[in-house]
JSON list of C-alpha atoms in Angstrom, two decimals:
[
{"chain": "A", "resi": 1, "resn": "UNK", "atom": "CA", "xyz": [39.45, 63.05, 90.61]},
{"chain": "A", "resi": 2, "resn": "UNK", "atom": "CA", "xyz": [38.65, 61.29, 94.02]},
{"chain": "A", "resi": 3, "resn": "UNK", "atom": "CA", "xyz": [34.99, 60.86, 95.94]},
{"chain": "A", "resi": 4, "resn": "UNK", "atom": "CA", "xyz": [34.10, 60.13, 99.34]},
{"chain": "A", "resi": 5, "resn": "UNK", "atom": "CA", "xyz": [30.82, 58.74, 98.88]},
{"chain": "A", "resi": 6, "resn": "UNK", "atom": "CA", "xyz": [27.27, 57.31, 100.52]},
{"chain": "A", "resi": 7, "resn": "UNK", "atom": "CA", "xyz": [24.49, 56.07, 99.34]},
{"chain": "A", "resi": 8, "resn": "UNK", "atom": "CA", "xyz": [21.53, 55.00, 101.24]},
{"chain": "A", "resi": 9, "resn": "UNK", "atom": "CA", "xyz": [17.33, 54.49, 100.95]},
{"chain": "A", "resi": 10, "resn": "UNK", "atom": "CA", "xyz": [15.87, 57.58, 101.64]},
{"chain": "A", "resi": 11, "resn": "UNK", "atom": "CA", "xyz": [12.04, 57.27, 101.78]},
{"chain": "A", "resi": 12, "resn": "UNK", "atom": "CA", "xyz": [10.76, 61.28, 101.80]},
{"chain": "A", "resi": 13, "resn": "UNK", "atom": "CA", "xyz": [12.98, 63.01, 99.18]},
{"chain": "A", "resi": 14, "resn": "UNK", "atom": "CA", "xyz": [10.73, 66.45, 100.65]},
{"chain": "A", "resi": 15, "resn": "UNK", "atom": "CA", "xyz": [11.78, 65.86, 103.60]},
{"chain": "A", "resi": 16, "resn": "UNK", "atom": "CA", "xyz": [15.38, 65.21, 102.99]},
{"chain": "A", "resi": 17, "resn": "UNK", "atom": "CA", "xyz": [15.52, 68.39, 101.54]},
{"chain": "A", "resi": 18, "resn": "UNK", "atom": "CA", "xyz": [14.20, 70.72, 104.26]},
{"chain": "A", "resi": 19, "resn": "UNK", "atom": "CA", "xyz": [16.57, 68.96, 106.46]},
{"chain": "A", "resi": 20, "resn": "UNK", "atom": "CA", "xyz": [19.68, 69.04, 104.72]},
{"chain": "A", "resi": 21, "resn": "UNK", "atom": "CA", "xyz": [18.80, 73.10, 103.19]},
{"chain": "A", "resi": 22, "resn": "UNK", "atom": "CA", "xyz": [18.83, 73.52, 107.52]},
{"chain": "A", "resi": 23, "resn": "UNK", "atom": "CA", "xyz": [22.54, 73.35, 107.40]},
{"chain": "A", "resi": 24, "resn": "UNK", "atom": "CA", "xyz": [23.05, 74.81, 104.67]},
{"chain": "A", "resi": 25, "resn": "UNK", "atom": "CA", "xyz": [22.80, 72.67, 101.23]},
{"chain": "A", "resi": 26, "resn": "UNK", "atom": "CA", "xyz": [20.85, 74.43, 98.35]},
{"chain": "A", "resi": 27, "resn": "UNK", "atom": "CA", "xyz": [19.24, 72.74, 95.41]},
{"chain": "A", "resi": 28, "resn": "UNK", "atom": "CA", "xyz": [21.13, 73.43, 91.80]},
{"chain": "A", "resi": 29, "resn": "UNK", "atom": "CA", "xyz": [19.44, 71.42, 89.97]},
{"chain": "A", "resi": 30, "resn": "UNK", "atom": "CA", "xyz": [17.01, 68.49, 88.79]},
{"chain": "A", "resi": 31, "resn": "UNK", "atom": "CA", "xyz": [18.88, 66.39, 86.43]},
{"chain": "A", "resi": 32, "resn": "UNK", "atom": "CA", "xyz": [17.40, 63.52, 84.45]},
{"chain": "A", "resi": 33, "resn": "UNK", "atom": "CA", "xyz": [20.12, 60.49, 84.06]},
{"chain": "A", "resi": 34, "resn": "UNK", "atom": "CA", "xyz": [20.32, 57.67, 81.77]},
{"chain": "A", "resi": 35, "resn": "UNK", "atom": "CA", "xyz": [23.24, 55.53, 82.25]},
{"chain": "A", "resi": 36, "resn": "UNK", "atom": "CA", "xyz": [24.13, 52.60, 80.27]},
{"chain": "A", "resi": 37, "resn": "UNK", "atom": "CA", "xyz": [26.83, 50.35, 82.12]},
{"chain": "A", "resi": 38, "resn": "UNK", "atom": "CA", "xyz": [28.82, 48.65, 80.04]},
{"chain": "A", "resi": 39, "resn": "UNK", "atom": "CA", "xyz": [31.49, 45.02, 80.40]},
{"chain": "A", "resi": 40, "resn": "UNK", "atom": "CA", "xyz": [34.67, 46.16, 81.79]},
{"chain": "A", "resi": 41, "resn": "UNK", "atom": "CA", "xyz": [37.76, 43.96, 82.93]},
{"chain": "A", "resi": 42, "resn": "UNK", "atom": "CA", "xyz": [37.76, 46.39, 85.97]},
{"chain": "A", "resi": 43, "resn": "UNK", "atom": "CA", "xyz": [36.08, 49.25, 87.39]},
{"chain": "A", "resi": 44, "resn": "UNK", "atom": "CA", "xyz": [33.23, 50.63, 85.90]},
{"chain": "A", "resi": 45, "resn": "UNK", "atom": "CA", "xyz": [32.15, 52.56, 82.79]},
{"chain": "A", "resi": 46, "resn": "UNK", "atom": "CA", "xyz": [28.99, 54.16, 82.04]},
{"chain": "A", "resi": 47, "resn": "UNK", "atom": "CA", "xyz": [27.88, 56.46, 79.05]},
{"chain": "A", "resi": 48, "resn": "UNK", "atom": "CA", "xyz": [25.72, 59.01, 81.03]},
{"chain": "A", "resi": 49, "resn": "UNK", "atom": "CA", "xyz": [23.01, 61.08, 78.97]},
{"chain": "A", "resi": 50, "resn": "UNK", "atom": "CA", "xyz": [21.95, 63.77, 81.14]},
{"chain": "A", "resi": 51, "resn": "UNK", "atom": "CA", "xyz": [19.25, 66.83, 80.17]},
{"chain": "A", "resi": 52, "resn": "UNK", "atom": "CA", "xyz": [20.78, 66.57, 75.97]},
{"chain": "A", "resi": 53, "resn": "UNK", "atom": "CA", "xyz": [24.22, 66.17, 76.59]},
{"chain": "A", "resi": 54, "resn": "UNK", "atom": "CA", "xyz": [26.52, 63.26, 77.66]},
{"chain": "A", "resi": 55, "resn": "UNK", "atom": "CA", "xyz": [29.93, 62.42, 79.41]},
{"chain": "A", "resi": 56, "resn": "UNK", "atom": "CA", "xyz": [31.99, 59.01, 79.41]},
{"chain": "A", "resi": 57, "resn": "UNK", "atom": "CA", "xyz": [32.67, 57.78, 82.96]},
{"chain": "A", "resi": 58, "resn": "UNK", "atom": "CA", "xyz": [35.22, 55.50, 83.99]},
{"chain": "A", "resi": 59, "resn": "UNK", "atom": "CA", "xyz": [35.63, 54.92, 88.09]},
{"chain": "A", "resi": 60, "resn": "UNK", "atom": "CA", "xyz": [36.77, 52.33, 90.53]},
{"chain": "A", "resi": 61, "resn": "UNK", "atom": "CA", "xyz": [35.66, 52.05, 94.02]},
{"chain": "A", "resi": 62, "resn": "UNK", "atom": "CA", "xyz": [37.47, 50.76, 97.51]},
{"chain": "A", "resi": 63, "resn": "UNK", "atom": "CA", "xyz": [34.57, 48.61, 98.29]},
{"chain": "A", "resi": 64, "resn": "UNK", "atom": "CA", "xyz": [35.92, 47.82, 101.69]},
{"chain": "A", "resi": 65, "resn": "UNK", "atom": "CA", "xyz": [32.77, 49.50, 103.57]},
{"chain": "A", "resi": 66, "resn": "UNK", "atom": "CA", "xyz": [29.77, 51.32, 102.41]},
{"chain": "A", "resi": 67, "resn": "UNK", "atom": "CA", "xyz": [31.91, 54.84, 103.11]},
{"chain": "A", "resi": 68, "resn": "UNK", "atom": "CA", "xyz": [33.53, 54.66, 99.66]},
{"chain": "A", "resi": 69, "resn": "UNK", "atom": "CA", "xyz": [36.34, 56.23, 98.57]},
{"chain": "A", "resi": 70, "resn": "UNK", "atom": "CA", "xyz": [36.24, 56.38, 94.33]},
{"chain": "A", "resi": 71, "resn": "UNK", "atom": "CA", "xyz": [38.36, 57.41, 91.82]},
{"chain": "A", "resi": 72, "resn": "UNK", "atom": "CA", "xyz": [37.28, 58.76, 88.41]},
{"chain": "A", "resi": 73, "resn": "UNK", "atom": "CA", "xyz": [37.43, 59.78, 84.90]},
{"chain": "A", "resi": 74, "resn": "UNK", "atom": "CA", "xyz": [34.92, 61.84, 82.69]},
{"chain": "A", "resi": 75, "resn": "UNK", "atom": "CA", "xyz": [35.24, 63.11, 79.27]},
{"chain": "A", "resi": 76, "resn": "UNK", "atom": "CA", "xyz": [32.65, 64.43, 76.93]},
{"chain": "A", "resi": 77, "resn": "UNK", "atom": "CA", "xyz": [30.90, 62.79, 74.25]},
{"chain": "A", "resi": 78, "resn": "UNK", "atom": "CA", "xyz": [29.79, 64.66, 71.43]},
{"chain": "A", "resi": 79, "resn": "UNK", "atom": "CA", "xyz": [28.27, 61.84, 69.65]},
{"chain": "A", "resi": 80, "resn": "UNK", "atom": "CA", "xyz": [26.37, 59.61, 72.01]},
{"chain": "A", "resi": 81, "resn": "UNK", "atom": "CA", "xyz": [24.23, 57.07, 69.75]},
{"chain": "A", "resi": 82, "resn": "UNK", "atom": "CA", "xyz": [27.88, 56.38, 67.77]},
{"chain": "A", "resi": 83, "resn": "UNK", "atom": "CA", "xyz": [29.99, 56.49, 70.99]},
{"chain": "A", "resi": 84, "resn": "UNK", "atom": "CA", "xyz": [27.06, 53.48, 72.28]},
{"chain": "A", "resi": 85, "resn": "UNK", "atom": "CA", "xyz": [27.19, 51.69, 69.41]},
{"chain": "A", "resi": 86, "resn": "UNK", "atom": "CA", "xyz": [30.64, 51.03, 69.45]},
{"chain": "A", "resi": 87, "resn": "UNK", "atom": "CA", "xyz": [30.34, 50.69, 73.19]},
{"chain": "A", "resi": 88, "resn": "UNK", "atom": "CA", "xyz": [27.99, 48.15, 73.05]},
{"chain": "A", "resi": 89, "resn": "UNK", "atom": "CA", "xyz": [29.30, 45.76, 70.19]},
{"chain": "A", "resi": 90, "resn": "UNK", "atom": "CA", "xyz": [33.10, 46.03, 71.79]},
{"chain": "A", "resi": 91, "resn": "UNK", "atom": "CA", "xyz": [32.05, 45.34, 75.24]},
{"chain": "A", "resi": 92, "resn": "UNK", "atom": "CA", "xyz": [28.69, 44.57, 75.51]},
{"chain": "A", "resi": 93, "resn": "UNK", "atom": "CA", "xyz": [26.03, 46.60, 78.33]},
{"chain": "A", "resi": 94, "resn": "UNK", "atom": "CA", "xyz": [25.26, 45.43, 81.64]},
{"chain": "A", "resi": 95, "resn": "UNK", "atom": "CA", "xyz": [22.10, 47.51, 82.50]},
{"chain": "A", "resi": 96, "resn": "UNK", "atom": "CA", "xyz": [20.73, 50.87, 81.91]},
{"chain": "A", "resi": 97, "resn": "UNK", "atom": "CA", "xyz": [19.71, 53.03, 85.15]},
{"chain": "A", "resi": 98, "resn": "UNK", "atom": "CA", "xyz": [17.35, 55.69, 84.29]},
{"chain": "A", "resi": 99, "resn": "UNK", "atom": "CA", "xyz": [16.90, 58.11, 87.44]},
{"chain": "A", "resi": 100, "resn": "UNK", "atom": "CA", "xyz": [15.92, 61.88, 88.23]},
{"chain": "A", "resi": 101, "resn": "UNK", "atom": "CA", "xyz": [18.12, 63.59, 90.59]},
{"chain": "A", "resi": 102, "resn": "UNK", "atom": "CA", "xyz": [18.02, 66.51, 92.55]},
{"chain": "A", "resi": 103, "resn": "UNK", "atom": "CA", "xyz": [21.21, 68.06, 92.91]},
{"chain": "A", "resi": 104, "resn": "UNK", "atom": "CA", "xyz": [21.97, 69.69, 96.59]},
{"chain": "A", "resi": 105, "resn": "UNK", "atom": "CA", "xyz": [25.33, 71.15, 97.06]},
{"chain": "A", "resi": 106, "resn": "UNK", "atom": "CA", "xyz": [27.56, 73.16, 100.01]},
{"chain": "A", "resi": 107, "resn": "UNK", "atom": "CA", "xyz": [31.26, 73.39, 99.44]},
{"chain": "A", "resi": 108, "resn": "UNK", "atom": "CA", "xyz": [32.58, 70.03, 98.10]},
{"chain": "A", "resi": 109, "resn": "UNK", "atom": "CA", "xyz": [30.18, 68.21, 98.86]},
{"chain": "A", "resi": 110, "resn": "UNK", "atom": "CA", "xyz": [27.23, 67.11, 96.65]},
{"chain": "A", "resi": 111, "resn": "UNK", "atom": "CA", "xyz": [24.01, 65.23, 97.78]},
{"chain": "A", "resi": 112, "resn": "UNK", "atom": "CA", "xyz": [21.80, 63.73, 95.22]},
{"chain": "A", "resi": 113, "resn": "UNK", "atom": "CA", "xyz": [18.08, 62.81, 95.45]},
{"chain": "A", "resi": 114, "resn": "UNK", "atom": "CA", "xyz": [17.73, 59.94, 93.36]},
{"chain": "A", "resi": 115, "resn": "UNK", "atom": "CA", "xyz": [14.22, 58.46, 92.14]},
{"chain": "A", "resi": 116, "resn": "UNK", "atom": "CA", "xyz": [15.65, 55.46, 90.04]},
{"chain": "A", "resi": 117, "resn": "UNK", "atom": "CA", "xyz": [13.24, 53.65, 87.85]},
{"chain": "A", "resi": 118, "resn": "UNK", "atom": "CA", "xyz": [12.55, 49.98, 88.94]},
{"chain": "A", "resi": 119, "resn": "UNK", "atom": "CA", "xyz": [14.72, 50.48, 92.45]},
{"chain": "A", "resi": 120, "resn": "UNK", "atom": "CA", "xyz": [12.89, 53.42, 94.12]},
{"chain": "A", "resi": 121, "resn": "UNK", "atom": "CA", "xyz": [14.58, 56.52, 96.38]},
{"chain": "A", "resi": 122, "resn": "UNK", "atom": "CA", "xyz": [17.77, 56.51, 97.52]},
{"chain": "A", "resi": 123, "resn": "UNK", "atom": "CA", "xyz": [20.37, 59.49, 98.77]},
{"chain": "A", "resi": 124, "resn": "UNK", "atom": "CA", "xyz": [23.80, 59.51, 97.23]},
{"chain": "A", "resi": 125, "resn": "UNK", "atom": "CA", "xyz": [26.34, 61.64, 99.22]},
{"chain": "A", "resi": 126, "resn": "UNK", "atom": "CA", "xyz": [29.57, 62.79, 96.92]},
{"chain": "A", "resi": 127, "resn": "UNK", "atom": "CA", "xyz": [32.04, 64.81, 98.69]},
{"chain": "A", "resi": 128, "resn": "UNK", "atom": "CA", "xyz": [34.92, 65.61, 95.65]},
{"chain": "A", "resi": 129, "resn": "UNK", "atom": "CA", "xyz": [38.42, 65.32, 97.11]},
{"chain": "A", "resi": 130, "resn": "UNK", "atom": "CA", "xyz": [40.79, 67.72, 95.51]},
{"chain": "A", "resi": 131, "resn": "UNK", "atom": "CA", "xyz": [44.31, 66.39, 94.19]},
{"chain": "A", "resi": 132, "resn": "UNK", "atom": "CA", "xyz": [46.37, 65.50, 96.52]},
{"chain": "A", "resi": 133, "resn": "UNK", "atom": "CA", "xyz": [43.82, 66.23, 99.84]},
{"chain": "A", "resi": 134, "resn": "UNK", "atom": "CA", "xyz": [43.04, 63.96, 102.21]},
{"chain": "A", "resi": 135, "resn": "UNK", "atom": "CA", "xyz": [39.74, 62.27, 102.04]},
{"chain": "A", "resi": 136, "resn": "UNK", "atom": "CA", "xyz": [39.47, 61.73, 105.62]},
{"chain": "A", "resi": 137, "resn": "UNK", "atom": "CA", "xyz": [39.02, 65.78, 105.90]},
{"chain": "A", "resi": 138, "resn": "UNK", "atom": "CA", "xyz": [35.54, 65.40, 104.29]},
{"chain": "A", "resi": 139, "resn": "UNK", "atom": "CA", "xyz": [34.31, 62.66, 106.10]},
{"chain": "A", "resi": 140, "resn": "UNK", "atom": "CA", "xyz": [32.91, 64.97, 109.07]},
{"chain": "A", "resi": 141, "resn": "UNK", "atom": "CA", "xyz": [30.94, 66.99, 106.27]},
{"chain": "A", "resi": 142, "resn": "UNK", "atom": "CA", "xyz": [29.42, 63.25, 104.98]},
{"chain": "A", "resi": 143, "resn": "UNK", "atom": "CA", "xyz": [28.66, 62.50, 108.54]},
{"chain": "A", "resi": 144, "resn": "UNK", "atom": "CA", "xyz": [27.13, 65.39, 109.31]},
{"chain": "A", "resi": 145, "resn": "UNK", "atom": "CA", "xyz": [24.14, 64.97, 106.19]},
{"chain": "A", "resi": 146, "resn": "UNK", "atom": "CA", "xyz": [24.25, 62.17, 107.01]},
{"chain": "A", "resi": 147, "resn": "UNK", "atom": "CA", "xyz": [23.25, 62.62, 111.09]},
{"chain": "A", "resi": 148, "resn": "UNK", "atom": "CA", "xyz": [20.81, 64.97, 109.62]},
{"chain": "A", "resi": 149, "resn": "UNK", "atom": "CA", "xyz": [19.33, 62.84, 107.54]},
{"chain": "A", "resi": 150, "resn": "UNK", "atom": "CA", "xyz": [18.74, 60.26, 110.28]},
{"chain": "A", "resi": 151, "resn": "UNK", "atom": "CA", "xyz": [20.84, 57.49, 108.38]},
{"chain": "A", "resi": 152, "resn": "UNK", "atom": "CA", "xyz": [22.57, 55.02, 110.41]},
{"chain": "A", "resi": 153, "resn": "UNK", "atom": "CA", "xyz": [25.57, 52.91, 109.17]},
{"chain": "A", "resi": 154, "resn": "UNK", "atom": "CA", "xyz": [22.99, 50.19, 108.65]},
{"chain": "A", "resi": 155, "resn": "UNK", "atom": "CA", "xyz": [20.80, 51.91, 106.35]},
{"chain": "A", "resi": 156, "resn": "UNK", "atom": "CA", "xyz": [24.21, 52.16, 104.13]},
{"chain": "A", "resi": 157, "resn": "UNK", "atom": "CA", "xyz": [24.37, 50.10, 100.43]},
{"chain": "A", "resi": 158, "resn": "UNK", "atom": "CA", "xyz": [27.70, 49.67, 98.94]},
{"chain": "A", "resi": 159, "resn": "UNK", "atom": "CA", "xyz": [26.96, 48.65, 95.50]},
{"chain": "A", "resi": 160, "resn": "UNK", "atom": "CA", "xyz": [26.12, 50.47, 92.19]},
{"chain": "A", "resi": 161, "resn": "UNK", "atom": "CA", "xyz": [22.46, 50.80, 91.41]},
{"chain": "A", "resi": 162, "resn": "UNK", "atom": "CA", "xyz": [23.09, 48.71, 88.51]},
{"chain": "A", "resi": 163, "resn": "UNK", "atom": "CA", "xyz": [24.56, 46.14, 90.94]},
{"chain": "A", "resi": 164, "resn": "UNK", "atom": "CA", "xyz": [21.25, 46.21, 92.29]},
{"chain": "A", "resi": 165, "resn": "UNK", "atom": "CA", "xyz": [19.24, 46.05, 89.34]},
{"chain": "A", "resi": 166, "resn": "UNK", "atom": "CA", "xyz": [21.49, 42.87, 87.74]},
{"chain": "A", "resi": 167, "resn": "UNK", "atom": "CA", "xyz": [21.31, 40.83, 91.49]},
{"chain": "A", "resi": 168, "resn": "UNK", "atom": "CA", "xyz": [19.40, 38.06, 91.57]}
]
């Protein structure tokens, strides 16, 4: 699976909302995250405990500009404390990010609404790029949230939130 992604500050999450639900985006859900980032030799992996259950996620990002285009794994975990034990004595964690996220979606193209503990709000645009499509058909759809949203290339970040939690 393939994203084209964003992710930027966002100061009024209420505000974001009304603006975005304008052209169409609806909310489907609040979703409270914990992700535990763990010592890879590349790419990323996170154990993700989300509202009781929990998913593996391995992804990789072109980090050539703060338009993103990722690629990405996820399988189930039906035993998260063993799956992060073993996790953590085999590679060793990097940080845990503990956000709420409201989940806005139109088509293929997901916008969260991220409070993240220690960090504070940020907008995270996902547009999910079927097999085989090209991602550059989705980039009008991220540029168009993100016109609406008032966000200008410089109000872009194109690192993990961990990234930003672990930088000095």
């Amino acid at each position: 699976m393939k994203n084209l992604e964003a992710k930027f500050r966002l100061s009024n999450h209420a505000e974001a909302e009304q603006r975005v639900s304008a052209i169409g985006y609806t909310r489907r859900a609040v979703l409270n995250q914990r992700d535990t980032f763990f010592r890879v030799a590349n790419g990323k992996l996170k154990l993700r405990e989300e509202n009781g259950s929990s998913v593996l996620i391995f992804y990789r990002r072109d980090e050539s500009g703060p338009l993103m285009l990722s690629s990405y794994d996820i399988v189930k975990v039906g035993d998260p404390i063993g799956t992060m034990r073993i996790l953590a004595n085999a590679l060793g964690p990097i940080a845990v990010v503990e956000k709420t996220r409201v989940l806005m979606m139109r088509d293929n193209v997901r916008l969260h609404l991220d409070q993240v503990a220690r960090l504070g709000d940020y907008g995270e645009i996902e547009a999910v790029i079927a097999d085989g499509d090209d991602p550059e058909r989705s980039r009008g759809a991220v540029n168009e949230i993100l016109a609406a949203l008032g966000v200008v290339p410089a109000d872009l970040i194109d690192v993990s939130y961990f990234e930003m939690l672990v930088s000095p």
